[in-house]
Amino acid sequence: WAARLAFTEQALFYRYEPQRLKAEARSALSDDARTFSISALERFARCPFSYYVHYTLRAREREEYELKPQQAGEIFHRFMQSYSQAVQDSGADWSEIDADTGEKLATEAIAPILQDYGEGMLGSSQRLNAAGRRLERICRRAARTVTEQMRQGDFRPRGLEIAFGRNGELQALTITLNNGATACLEGRIDRVDGLEQDGKLYVRIVDYKSSPQKVSLSSWYHGLDLQLPVYLWAALNGLKAGYDGEVLPAATLYFTVDDPLIESRGDSPGEIEARKFSQLSMKGMLVEDAAIVGRMDCSLMERGGASAIVPVRLKQDGSFFANAAVLSMEEMQGALARVQAVVREMIERILTGEAAILPVRHEDKNACQWCEHKTVCHFDRRLPGFAWQRLPALDKDEFKARMRGEVTP
């Protein structure tokens, strides 16, 4: 009975105690242990244990023969890259792509992708065939939208699907650690746009998403949402090597690949198209420079200062409304510096073996909501030792003040 009693006591008085990976376990990791992706660091920021299970143990859910949101996103990415490349290969400027030409290029881009995806997966049943037709409709809408956005602005692609890292077009981001060793951050940027003005190159990042994304500066600050700032960091870092003038940030944005439903109020087809176009405006952060923003939407003032392309609105005097998604150049540079510091801190923690069950609660989300490892960790706040890692939510004004160095964290 002694063994049974000891087991019962252990269960009755259980307390979770975080532990680190031992040195011998860390040394047994692969040669890629110092090379990280953005998604890996975001997962670690949400919960170190989730990172450990996913990237160290490499545990994966069983794949099922169905079309998941991630697979739809992969199709959208392939299409956007193929369509944009076709426009550039045509030799015409984006402003010269009329509706018929755009439809032709979109058809030629999407057909082979749908046909070949998953070894003909989308033609294997009536349900998946219908899903394929829906994906095609969404891709055609995305092609029309991005073409019109380009037509109404002066920024033009300088690269599509640009990889930074091993065998990439841009060098990896190198992070120097406290002990003098280095780690690398790799990734792939969907689209890098540029505008040359007064001997300077202004850089705009566009990342494609299959669903609307909320841009949270507080999540940037805590390392929970790294894609937009890290992509901008990588692009600026890589483009400086091949440009004689100054390379500056202009914007880092999400573009949602979608064909939204619009409630008609007796609107004409043209009015419905305009409303859809506005609903698909890009979301993110821009530099607080009306002249540069105006080159992203050349008809900005014609629409009363409200852009249908980027998340800003200008007053009559040319200044931005308070709710415009803009940062001053100083604040944007401060945000990039903050992200670099957060990335370095997280890599240091990973390499010292941190693997605690410590899910984050931040704003209106928690790390356990969509985590596939809940059945592994058994996180339960009713048990001693388990607790949320609560991160304070920063509003826009506080974030900007910290980026200017006016507030000490």
mmCIF file of C-alpha atoms in Angstrom:
data_model
loop_
_atom_site.group_PDB
_atom_site.id
_atom_site.type_symbol
_atom_site.label_atom_id
_atom_site.label_comp_id
_atom_site.label_asym_id
_atom_site.label_seq_id
_atom_site.Cartn_x
_atom_site.Cartn_y
_atom_site.Cartn_z
ATOM 1 C CA TRP A 1 0.000 0.000 0.000
ATOM 2 C CA ALA A 2 2.921 2.364 0.437
ATOM 3 C CA ALA A 3 3.330 2.888 -3.296
ATOM 4 C CA ARG A 4 -0.387 3.497 -3.803
ATOM 5 C CA LEU A 5 -0.469 5.927 -0.893
ATOM 6 C CA ALA A 6 2.528 7.815 -2.227
ATOM 7 C CA PHE A 7 0.903 8.041 -5.657
ATOM 8 C CA THR A 8 -2.348 9.313 -4.101
ATOM 9 C CA GLU A 9 -0.492 11.899 -2.035
ATOM 10 C CA GLN A 10 1.400 13.090 -5.089
ATOM 11 C CA ALA A 11 -1.855 13.606 -6.950
ATOM 12 C CA LEU A 12 -3.609 15.218 -3.995
ATOM 13 C CA PHE A 13 -0.834 17.691 -3.215
ATOM 14 C CA TYR A 14 0.457 18.156 -6.764
ATOM 15 C CA ARG A 15 2.124 21.446 -7.547
ATOM 16 C CA TYR A 16 3.472 22.369 -10.969
ATOM 17 C CA GLU A 17 7.136 23.361 -10.905
ATOM 18 C CA PRO A 18 8.593 24.839 -14.131
ATOM 19 C CA GLN A 19 11.796 23.162 -15.270
ATOM 20 C CA ARG A 20 14.402 23.907 -17.890
ATOM 21 C CA LEU A 21 15.897 21.551 -20.422
ATOM 22 C CA LYS A 22 19.144 20.088 -19.114
ATOM 23 C CA ALA A 23 22.428 21.081 -20.754
ATOM 24 C CA GLU A 24 22.926 17.661 -22.338
ATOM 25 C CA ALA A 25 19.466 17.803 -23.871
ATOM 26 C CA ARG A 26 20.120 21.260 -25.313
ATOM 27 C CA SER A 27 23.466 20.182 -26.747
ATOM 28 C CA ALA A 28 21.802 17.244 -28.521
ATOM 29 C CA LEU A 29 19.647 19.563 -30.621
ATOM 30 C CA SER A 30 20.303 19.856 -34.359
ATOM 31 C CA ASP A 31 22.665 22.293 -36.038
ATOM 32 C CA ASP A 32 19.614 24.464 -36.760
ATOM 33 C CA ALA A 33 19.127 25.174 -33.042
ATOM 34 C CA ARG A 34 20.349 28.758 -33.518
ATOM 35 C CA THR A 35 18.230 29.437 -36.598
ATOM 36 C CA PHE A 36 14.717 30.645 -35.895
ATOM 37 C CA SER A 37 11.574 31.561 -37.789
ATOM 38 C CA ILE A 38 9.123 34.321 -36.936
ATOM 39 C CA SER A 39 6.292 31.861 -36.267
ATOM 40 C CA ALA A 40 8.556 29.923 -33.864
ATOM 41 C CA LEU A 41 9.328 33.027 -31.829
ATOM 42 C CA GLU A 42 5.670 34.082 -31.786
ATOM 43 C CA ARG A 43 4.762 30.629 -30.451
ATOM 44 C CA PHE A 44 7.422 30.913 -27.744
ATOM 45 C CA ALA A 45 6.095 34.351 -26.778
ATOM 46 C CA ARG A 46 2.621 32.875 -26.372
ATOM 47 C CA CYS A 47 3.837 29.866 -24.334
ATOM 48 C CA PRO A 48 7.349 28.407 -23.950
ATOM 49 C CA PHE A 49 5.980 24.875 -23.488
ATOM 50 C CA SER A 50 4.048 25.050 -26.755
ATOM 51 C CA TYR A 51 7.281 26.016 -28.505
ATOM 52 C CA TYR A 52 9.082 23.092 -26.830
ATOM 53 C CA VAL A 53 6.481 20.535 -27.954
ATOM 54 C CA HIS A 54 6.166 21.898 -31.493
ATOM 55 C CA TYR A 55 9.752 22.774 -32.392
ATOM 56 C CA THR A 56 11.919 20.689 -30.066
ATOM 57 C CA LEU A 57 9.857 17.483 -29.851
ATOM 58 C CA ARG A 58 8.358 18.230 -33.288
ATOM 59 C CA ALA A 59 4.968 16.851 -32.321
ATOM 60 C CA ARG A 60 2.339 17.320 -35.029
ATOM 61 C CA GLU A 61 -1.361 16.689 -35.367
ATOM 62 C CA ARG A 62 -2.380 13.878 -37.693
ATOM 63 C CA GLU A 63 -3.022 15.211 -41.171
ATOM 64 C CA GLU A 64 -6.479 14.673 -42.615
ATOM 65 C CA TYR A 65 -7.550 14.657 -46.231
ATOM 66 C CA GLU A 66 -9.483 17.906 -46.225
ATOM 67 C CA LEU A 67 -9.059 21.531 -47.167
ATOM 68 C CA LYS A 68 -8.039 23.456 -44.068
ATOM 69 C CA PRO A 69 -7.676 27.234 -43.715
ATOM 70 C CA GLN A 70 -3.881 26.899 -43.772
ATOM 71 C CA GLN A 71 -4.065 25.086 -47.114
ATOM 72 C CA ALA A 72 -6.386 27.730 -48.548
ATOM 73 C CA GLY A 73 -3.860 30.327 -47.397
ATOM 74 C CA GLU A 74 -1.105 28.455 -49.218
ATOM 75 C CA ILE A 75 -3.141 28.506 -52.429
ATOM 76 C CA PHE A 76 -3.765 32.244 -52.045
ATOM 77 C CA HIS A 77 -0.053 32.893 -51.552
ATOM 78 C CA ARG A 78 0.852 30.876 -54.637
ATOM 79 C CA PHE A 79 -1.731 32.716 -56.693
ATOM 80 C CA MET A 80 -0.735 36.201 -55.568
ATOM 81 C CA GLN A 81 2.909 35.475 -56.331
ATOM 82 C CA SER A 82 2.067 33.938 -59.721
ATOM 83 C CA TYR A 83 -0.321 36.736 -60.726
ATOM 84 C CA SER A 84 2.029 39.524 -59.654
ATOM 85 C CA GLN A 85 4.910 37.862 -61.472
ATOM 86 C CA ALA A 86 2.771 37.536 -64.615
ATOM 87 C CA VAL A 87 2.004 41.270 -64.524
ATOM 88 C CA GLN A 88 5.686 42.092 -64.225
ATOM 89 C CA ASP A 89 6.641 39.609 -66.959
ATOM 90 C CA SER A 90 4.122 41.227 -69.312
ATOM 91 C CA GLY A 91 6.332 44.312 -69.465
ATOM 92 C CA ALA A 92 3.386 46.590 -68.718
ATOM 93 C CA ASP A 93 3.125 48.867 -65.722
ATOM 94 C CA TRP A 94 0.391 48.013 -63.230
ATOM 95 C CA SER A 95 -1.454 51.157 -64.270
ATOM 96 C CA GLU A 96 -1.707 49.734 -67.807
ATOM 97 C CA ILE A 97 -3.411 46.476 -66.793
ATOM 98 C CA ASP A 98 -7.049 46.832 -67.843
ATOM 99 C CA ALA A 99 -9.893 44.603 -66.637
ATOM 100 C CA ASP A 100 -9.702 42.144 -69.524
ATOM 101 C CA THR A 101 -5.935 41.740 -69.266
ATOM 102 C CA GLY A 102 -6.159 41.283 -65.510
ATOM 103 C CA GLU A 103 -8.840 38.585 -65.864
ATOM 104 C CA LYS A 104 -6.765 36.765 -68.470
ATOM 105 C CA LEU A 105 -3.644 36.813 -66.306
ATOM 106 C CA ALA A 106 -5.634 35.716 -63.241
ATOM 107 C CA THR A 107 -7.132 32.768 -65.135
ATOM 108 C CA GLU A 108 -3.724 31.653 -66.370
ATOM 109 C CA ALA A 109 -2.317 31.945 -62.841
ATOM 110 C CA ILE A 110 -5.027 30.149 -60.856
ATOM 111 C CA ALA A 111 -5.879 27.233 -63.176
ATOM 112 C CA PRO A 112 -2.661 25.179 -62.748
ATOM 113 C CA ILE A 113 -2.541 25.884 -59.004
ATOM 114 C CA LEU A 114 -6.026 24.474 -58.385
ATOM 115 C CA GLN A 115 -5.488 21.571 -60.761
ATOM 116 C CA ASP A 116 -2.218 20.412 -59.230
ATOM 117 C CA TYR A 117 -2.780 21.233 -55.569
ATOM 118 C CA GLY A 118 -2.651 18.194 -53.290
ATOM 119 C CA GLU A 119 -2.290 15.827 -56.265
ATOM 120 C CA GLY A 120 -5.666 16.848 -57.635
ATOM 121 C CA MET A 121 -7.301 17.084 -54.234
ATOM 122 C CA LEU A 122 -9.761 19.797 -55.278
ATOM 123 C CA GLY A 123 -11.242 17.598 -58.003
ATOM 124 C CA SER A 124 -11.664 14.486 -55.861
ATOM 125 C CA SER A 125 -15.231 15.173 -54.696
ATOM 126 C CA GLN A 126 -18.122 17.510 -55.387
ATOM 127 C CA ARG A 127 -17.582 19.226 -52.028
ATOM 128 C CA LEU A 128 -13.912 19.912 -52.703
ATOM 129 C CA ASN A 129 -14.702 20.905 -56.273
ATOM 130 C CA ALA A 130 -17.099 23.537 -54.924
ATOM 131 C CA ALA A 131 -14.387 24.676 -52.527
ATOM 132 C CA GLY A 132 -12.037 25.032 -55.482
ATOM 133 C CA ARG A 133 -14.529 27.236 -57.336
ATOM 134 C CA ARG A 134 -14.854 29.429 -54.252
ATOM 135 C CA LEU A 135 -11.073 29.763 -54.012
ATOM 136 C CA GLU A 136 -10.943 30.736 -57.685
ATOM 137 C CA ARG A 137 -13.582 33.423 -57.142
ATOM 138 C CA ILE A 138 -11.640 34.830 -54.187
ATOM 139 C CA CYS A 139 -8.383 34.838 -56.152
ATOM 140 C CA ARG A 140 -9.981 36.723 -59.033
ATOM 141 C CA ARG A 141 -11.296 39.315 -56.596
ATOM 142 C CA ALA A 142 -7.841 39.653 -55.031
ATOM 143 C CA ALA A 143 -6.272 40.168 -58.460
ATOM 144 C CA ARG A 144 -8.716 42.952 -59.308
ATOM 145 C CA THR A 145 -8.210 44.591 -55.926
ATOM 146 C CA VAL A 146 -4.409 44.562 -55.876
ATOM 147 C CA THR A 147 -4.301 45.792 -59.483
ATOM 148 C CA GLU A 148 -6.557 48.714 -58.636
ATOM 149 C CA GLN A 149 -4.537 49.510 -55.505
ATOM 150 C CA MET A 150 -1.388 49.625 -57.616
ATOM 151 C CA ARG A 151 -3.080 51.729 -60.284
ATOM 152 C CA GLN A 152 -4.096 54.349 -57.721
ATOM 153 C CA GLY A 153 -0.613 54.588 -56.166
ATOM 154 C CA ASP A 154 3.026 55.017 -57.131
ATOM 155 C CA PHE A 155 4.649 52.261 -55.077
ATOM 156 C CA ARG A 156 5.768 49.295 -57.193
ATOM 157 C CA PRO A 157 6.988 45.792 -56.301
ATOM 158 C CA ARG A 158 10.721 45.425 -55.897
ATOM 159 C CA GLY A 159 10.441 41.762 -55.025
ATOM 160 C CA LEU A 160 7.937 38.921 -54.654
ATOM 161 C CA GLU A 161 8.248 36.055 -52.177
ATOM 162 C CA ILE A 162 11.619 37.370 -51.024
ATOM 163 C CA ALA A 163 13.397 34.980 -48.681
ATOM 164 C CA PHE A 164 15.884 36.217 -46.117
ATOM 165 C CA GLY A 165 18.225 33.572 -44.783
ATOM 166 C CA ARG A 166 19.981 30.558 -46.241
ATOM 167 C CA ASN A 167 19.757 30.541 -50.041
ATOM 168 C CA GLY A 168 17.586 33.644 -49.864
ATOM 169 C CA GLU A 169 17.744 36.839 -51.869
ATOM 170 C CA LEU A 170 18.374 38.770 -48.653
ATOM 171 C CA GLN A 171 20.753 37.841 -45.874
ATOM 172 C CA ALA A 172 19.412 36.395 -42.643
ATOM 173 C CA LEU A 173 18.923 38.704 -39.687
ATOM 174 C CA THR A 174 21.842 38.088 -37.342
ATOM 175 C CA ILE A 175 21.300 38.497 -33.602
ATOM 176 C CA THR A 176 24.318 38.823 -31.328
ATOM 177 C CA LEU A 177 23.676 37.186 -27.961
ATOM 178 C CA ASN A 178 24.983 38.151 -24.546
ATOM 179 C CA ASN A 179 27.747 35.544 -24.651
ATOM 180 C CA GLY A 180 29.010 36.802 -28.015
ATOM 181 C CA ALA A 181 27.489 33.936 -30.021
ATOM 182 C CA THR A 182 25.090 34.642 -32.859
ATOM 183 C CA ALA A 183 21.690 33.360 -33.913
ATOM 184 C CA CYS A 184 19.832 33.817 -37.188
ATOM 185 C CA LEU A 185 16.261 34.766 -38.013
ATOM 186 C CA GLU A 186 14.902 33.594 -41.369
ATOM 187 C CA GLY A 187 11.652 34.083 -43.238
ATOM 188 C CA ARG A 188 9.927 34.954 -46.488
ATOM 189 C CA ILE A 189 8.282 38.274 -47.350
ATOM 190 C CA ASP A 190 5.250 38.090 -49.643
ATOM 191 C CA ARG A 191 5.845 41.427 -51.352
ATOM 192 C CA VAL A 192 8.276 44.310 -50.987
ATOM 193 C CA ASP A 193 7.210 47.563 -52.653
ATOM 194 C CA GLY A 194 9.373 50.595 -53.105
ATOM 195 C CA LEU A 195 9.248 54.259 -54.065
ATOM 196 C CA GLU A 196 12.280 56.387 -54.906
ATOM 197 C CA GLN A 197 11.954 60.040 -53.999
ATOM 198 C CA ASP A 198 14.612 62.716 -53.468
ATOM 199 C CA GLY A 199 17.414 60.160 -53.557
ATOM 200 C CA LYS A 200 15.766 57.998 -50.895
ATOM 201 C CA LEU A 201 14.125 54.591 -51.183
ATOM 202 C CA TYR A 202 10.900 54.201 -49.205
ATOM 203 C CA VAL A 203 9.989 50.582 -48.466
ATOM 204 C CA ARG A 204 6.508 49.138 -48.048
ATOM 205 C CA ILE A 205 5.896 45.564 -46.875
ATOM 206 C CA VAL A 206 2.723 43.713 -47.902
ATOM 207 C CA ASP A 207 1.862 40.395 -46.257
ATOM 208 C CA TYR A 208 -1.028 38.329 -47.644
ATOM 209 C CA LYS A 209 -3.592 36.892 -45.237
ATOM 210 C CA SER A 210 -6.596 34.671 -45.852
ATOM 211 C CA SER A 211 -8.612 36.314 -43.055
ATOM 212 C CA PRO A 212 -8.726 39.838 -41.621
ATOM 213 C CA GLN A 213 -5.949 40.564 -39.126
ATOM 214 C CA LYS A 214 -6.110 42.991 -36.239
ATOM 215 C CA VAL A 215 -2.938 45.049 -35.958
ATOM 216 C CA SER A 216 -1.983 45.521 -32.307
ATOM 217 C CA LEU A 217 0.959 47.721 -31.367
ATOM 218 C CA SER A 218 0.798 46.189 -27.906
ATOM 219 C CA SER A 219 1.343 42.753 -29.482
ATOM 220 C CA TRP A 220 4.314 44.168 -31.395
ATOM 221 C CA TYR A 221 5.751 45.423 -28.123
ATOM 222 C CA HIS A 222 5.459 42.055 -26.354
ATOM 223 C CA GLY A 223 6.640 39.971 -29.322
ATOM 224 C CA LEU A 224 3.270 38.271 -29.857
ATOM 225 C CA ASP A 225 2.889 39.596 -33.404
ATOM 226 C CA LEU A 226 6.249 39.893 -35.134
ATOM 227 C CA GLN A 227 5.552 39.426 -38.828
ATOM 228 C CA LEU A 228 5.023 43.000 -39.973
ATOM 229 C CA PRO A 229 7.849 44.631 -38.000
ATOM 230 C CA VAL A 230 10.369 41.822 -38.623
ATOM 231 C CA TYR A 231 9.625 41.769 -42.362
ATOM 232 C CA LEU A 232 10.204 45.513 -42.463
ATOM 233 C CA TRP A 233 13.428 45.088 -40.481
ATOM 234 C CA ALA A 234 14.649 42.372 -42.874
ATOM 235 C CA ALA A 235 13.756 44.340 -46.007
ATOM 236 C CA LEU A 236 15.443 47.535 -44.800
ATOM 237 C CA ASN A 237 18.499 45.561 -43.721
ATOM 238 C CA GLY A 238 18.766 43.735 -47.058
ATOM 239 C CA LEU A 239 18.007 46.603 -49.427
ATOM 240 C CA LYS A 240 20.564 48.940 -47.856
ATOM 241 C CA ALA A 241 23.354 46.788 -49.297
ATOM 242 C CA GLY A 242 22.353 47.450 -52.891
ATOM 243 C CA TYR A 243 21.159 51.059 -52.756
ATOM 244 C CA ASP A 244 23.393 54.117 -52.733
ATOM 245 C CA GLY A 245 20.932 56.418 -50.975
ATOM 246 C CA GLU A 246 19.056 56.211 -47.711
ATOM 247 C CA VAL A 247 16.554 53.343 -47.282
ATOM 248 C CA LEU A 248 13.595 54.287 -45.084
ATOM 249 C CA PRO A 249 10.409 52.572 -43.858
ATOM 250 C CA ALA A 250 7.137 53.684 -45.439
ATOM 251 C CA ALA A 251 4.626 51.077 -44.285
ATOM 252 C CA THR A 252 4.147 47.485 -43.245
ATOM 253 C CA LEU A 253 0.717 46.151 -44.145
ATOM 254 C CA TYR A 254 -1.605 43.154 -44.329
ATOM 255 C CA PHE A 255 -3.617 42.518 -47.495
ATOM 256 C CA THR A 256 -6.611 40.218 -46.982
ATOM 257 C CA VAL A 257 -7.249 37.808 -49.857
ATOM 258 C CA ASP A 258 -11.036 37.605 -49.787
ATOM 259 C CA ASP A 259 -14.245 38.288 -51.687
ATOM 260 C CA PRO A 260 -16.459 39.823 -48.994
ATOM 261 C CA LEU A 261 -20.227 39.723 -49.044
ATOM 262 C CA ILE A 262 -21.803 43.164 -49.206
ATOM 263 C CA GLU A 263 -25.320 43.918 -48.038
ATOM 264 C CA SER A 264 -26.940 45.696 -50.944
ATOM 265 C CA ARG A 265 -29.066 48.737 -50.228
ATOM 266 C CA GLY A 266 -30.215 49.157 -53.789
ATOM 267 C CA ASP A 267 -26.675 50.060 -54.804
ATOM 268 C CA SER A 268 -25.558 49.919 -58.399
ATOM 269 C CA PRO A 269 -22.930 47.323 -59.429
ATOM 270 C CA GLY A 270 -20.335 50.094 -59.499
ATOM 271 C CA GLU A 271 -21.199 51.194 -55.959
ATOM 272 C CA ILE A 272 -20.990 47.593 -54.701
ATOM 273 C CA GLU A 273 -17.567 47.214 -56.315
ATOM 274 C CA ALA A 274 -16.411 50.426 -54.634
ATOM 275 C CA ARG A 275 -17.625 49.197 -51.235
ATOM 276 C CA LYS A 276 -15.868 45.861 -51.679
ATOM 277 C CA PHE A 277 -12.688 47.638 -52.701
ATOM 278 C CA SER A 278 -12.832 49.822 -49.603
ATOM 279 C CA GLN A 279 -13.524 46.843 -47.338
ATOM 280 C CA LEU A 280 -10.391 45.131 -48.687
ATOM 281 C CA SER A 281 -8.148 48.085 -47.864
ATOM 282 C CA MET A 282 -4.785 47.110 -46.391
ATOM 283 C CA LYS A 283 -4.276 47.195 -42.623
ATOM 284 C CA GLY A 284 -1.074 47.892 -40.732
ATOM 285 C CA MET A 285 1.180 50.809 -39.853
ATOM 286 C CA LEU A 286 2.469 53.647 -42.017
ATOM 287 C CA VAL A 287 5.038 56.357 -41.520
ATOM 288 C CA GLU A 288 3.490 59.688 -40.505
ATOM 289 C CA ASP A 289 4.361 61.522 -43.700
ATOM 290 C CA ALA A 290 1.448 62.812 -45.751
ATOM 291 C CA ALA A 291 3.584 63.129 -48.882
ATOM 292 C CA ILE A 292 4.652 59.467 -48.766
ATOM 293 C CA VAL A 293 1.186 58.217 -47.812
ATOM 294 C CA GLY A 294 -0.214 60.265 -50.682
ATOM 295 C CA ARG A 295 1.978 58.270 -53.074
ATOM 296 C CA MET A 296 0.223 55.098 -51.883
ATOM 297 C CA ASP A 297 -3.191 56.567 -52.685
ATOM 298 C CA CYS A 298 -2.901 59.373 -55.234
ATOM 299 C CA SER A 299 -6.639 60.126 -55.090
ATOM 300 C CA LEU A 300 -6.632 60.474 -51.308
ATOM 301 C CA MET A 301 -7.739 64.094 -51.151
ATOM 302 C CA GLU A 302 -10.310 63.562 -53.907
ATOM 303 C CA ARG A 303 -12.125 61.225 -51.498
ATOM 304 C CA GLY A 304 -12.198 63.811 -48.733
ATOM 305 C CA GLY A 305 -8.946 62.594 -47.208
ATOM 306 C CA ALA A 306 -10.280 59.092 -46.446
ATOM 307 C CA SER A 307 -8.230 56.373 -48.138
ATOM 308 C CA ALA A 308 -9.775 53.186 -49.531
ATOM 309 C CA ILE A 309 -6.317 51.616 -49.845
ATOM 310 C CA VAL A 310 -4.497 52.217 -46.536
ATOM 311 C CA PRO A 311 -5.854 52.851 -42.997
ATOM 312 C CA VAL A 312 -5.514 56.638 -42.850
ATOM 313 C CA ARG A 313 -7.611 59.749 -43.122
ATOM 314 C CA LEU A 314 -6.260 63.255 -43.696
ATOM 315 C CA LYS A 315 -7.681 66.555 -42.530
ATOM 316 C CA GLN A 316 -8.006 69.542 -44.852
ATOM 317 C CA ASP A 317 -4.736 70.961 -43.520
ATOM 318 C CA GLY A 318 -2.904 67.760 -44.501
ATOM 319 C CA SER A 319 -2.491 66.409 -40.975
ATOM 320 C CA PHE A 320 -3.703 62.953 -39.937
ATOM 321 C CA PHE A 321 -6.795 62.193 -37.893
ATOM 322 C CA ALA A 322 -6.036 60.757 -34.451
ATOM 323 C CA ASN A 323 -7.220 57.259 -35.409
ATOM 324 C CA ALA A 324 -4.910 57.024 -38.444
ATOM 325 C CA ALA A 325 -2.592 54.014 -38.304
ATOM 326 C CA VAL A 326 0.617 56.040 -38.444
ATOM 327 C CA LEU A 327 3.873 56.301 -36.532
ATOM 328 C CA SER A 328 6.404 59.075 -36.859
ATOM 329 C CA MET A 329 9.734 58.092 -38.390
ATOM 330 C CA GLU A 330 11.254 58.207 -34.896
ATOM 331 C CA GLU A 331 8.494 55.982 -33.515
ATOM 332 C CA MET A 332 8.783 53.519 -36.407
ATOM 333 C CA GLN A 333 12.537 53.244 -35.877
ATOM 334 C CA GLY A 334 11.911 52.830 -32.151
ATOM 335 C CA ALA A 335 9.412 50.051 -32.840
ATOM 336 C CA LEU A 336 11.976 48.191 -34.964
ATOM 337 C CA ALA A 337 14.588 48.584 -32.220
ATOM 338 C CA ARG A 338 12.102 47.278 -29.638
ATOM 339 C CA VAL A 339 11.314 44.239 -31.794
ATOM 340 C CA GLN A 340 15.019 43.494 -32.194
ATOM 341 C CA ALA A 341 15.440 43.584 -28.410
ATOM 342 C CA VAL A 342 12.441 41.288 -27.866
ATOM 343 C CA VAL A 343 13.713 38.816 -30.461
ATOM 344 C CA ARG A 344 17.122 38.711 -28.791
ATOM 345 C CA GLU A 345 15.559 38.182 -25.359
ATOM 346 C CA MET A 346 13.371 35.312 -26.562
ATOM 347 C CA ILE A 347 16.262 33.554 -28.307
ATOM 348 C CA GLU A 348 18.334 33.838 -25.132
ATOM 349 C CA ARG A 349 15.508 32.217 -23.153
ATOM 350 C CA ILE A 350 15.070 29.420 -25.691
ATOM 351 C CA LEU A 351 18.774 28.604 -25.749
ATOM 352 C CA THR A 352 18.885 28.414 -21.947
ATOM 353 C CA GLY A 353 16.237 25.687 -22.087
ATOM 354 C CA GLU A 354 13.137 27.535 -20.936
ATOM 355 C CA ALA A 355 10.094 25.328 -21.520
ATOM 356 C CA ALA A 356 7.634 26.381 -18.825
ATOM 357 C CA ILE A 357 3.891 25.931 -19.165
ATOM 358 C CA LEU A 358 3.222 29.652 -19.056
ATOM 359 C CA PRO A 359 0.485 30.703 -21.500
ATOM 360 C CA VAL A 360 -0.051 34.404 -22.144
ATOM 361 C CA ARG A 361 -3.169 36.443 -21.534
ATOM 362 C CA HIS A 362 -3.125 39.705 -23.435
ATOM 363 C CA GLU A 363 -5.921 42.047 -24.478
ATOM 364 C CA ASP A 364 -8.926 39.828 -25.303
ATOM 365 C CA LYS A 365 -6.979 36.653 -26.112
ATOM 366 C CA ASN A 366 -5.179 33.864 -24.347
ATOM 367 C CA ALA A 367 -2.622 31.404 -25.711
ATOM 368 C CA CYS A 368 -4.733 28.339 -24.927
ATOM 369 C CA GLN A 369 -7.678 29.279 -27.165
ATOM 370 C CA TRP A 370 -6.333 27.665 -30.325
ATOM 371 C CA CYS A 371 -3.395 25.675 -28.955
ATOM 372 C CA GLU A 372 -3.177 22.100 -30.262
ATOM 373 C CA HIS A 373 -1.099 21.017 -27.250
ATOM 374 C CA LYS A 374 -3.720 21.473 -24.512
ATOM 375 C CA THR A 375 -4.052 17.714 -24.089
ATOM 376 C CA VAL A 376 -0.294 17.491 -23.487
ATOM 377 C CA CYS A 377 0.308 20.242 -20.945
ATOM 378 C CA HIS A 378 -2.913 19.850 -18.856
ATOM 379 C CA PHE A 379 -2.764 23.521 -17.886
ATOM 380 C CA ASP A 380 -5.265 24.044 -15.061
ATOM 381 C CA ARG A 381 -5.355 27.273 -13.055
ATOM 382 C CA ARG A 382 -7.059 25.440 -10.178
ATOM 383 C CA LEU A 383 -3.823 23.576 -9.489
ATOM 384 C CA PRO A 384 -0.989 25.228 -7.544
ATOM 385 C CA GLY A 385 1.863 26.488 -9.714
ATOM 386 C CA PHE A 386 -0.202 27.065 -12.859
ATOM 387 C CA ALA A 387 -0.854 30.699 -13.785
ATOM 388 C CA TRP A 388 -1.376 32.951 -16.763
ATOM 389 C CA GLN A 389 1.453 35.184 -17.904
ATOM 390 C CA ARG A 390 -0.488 38.431 -17.953
ATOM 391 C CA LEU A 391 0.945 41.086 -20.260
ATOM 392 C CA PRO A 392 -0.267 44.676 -19.945
ATOM 393 C CA ALA A 393 -2.110 46.074 -22.938
ATOM 394 C CA LEU A 394 -0.603 49.286 -24.262
ATOM 395 C CA ASP A 395 -2.769 51.809 -26.046
ATOM 396 C CA LYS A 396 -1.424 53.628 -29.087
ATOM 397 C CA ASP A 397 -0.371 56.753 -27.194
ATOM 398 C CA GLU A 398 1.569 54.789 -24.562
ATOM 399 C CA PHE A 399 3.255 52.673 -27.225
ATOM 400 C CA LYS A 400 4.313 55.772 -29.158
ATOM 401 C CA ALA A 401 5.624 57.456 -25.999
ATOM 402 C CA ARG A 402 7.737 54.398 -25.214
ATOM 403 C CA MET A 403 9.102 54.317 -28.737
ATOM 404 C CA ARG A 404 10.162 57.951 -28.345
ATOM 405 C CA GLY A 405 11.857 57.075 -25.064
ATOM 406 C CA GLU A 406 9.566 59.320 -23.049
ATOM 407 C CA VAL A 407 8.267 56.491 -20.823
ATOM 408 C CA THR A 408 10.458 53.896 -19.138
ATOM 409 C CA PRO A 409 8.912 50.379 -19.280
#
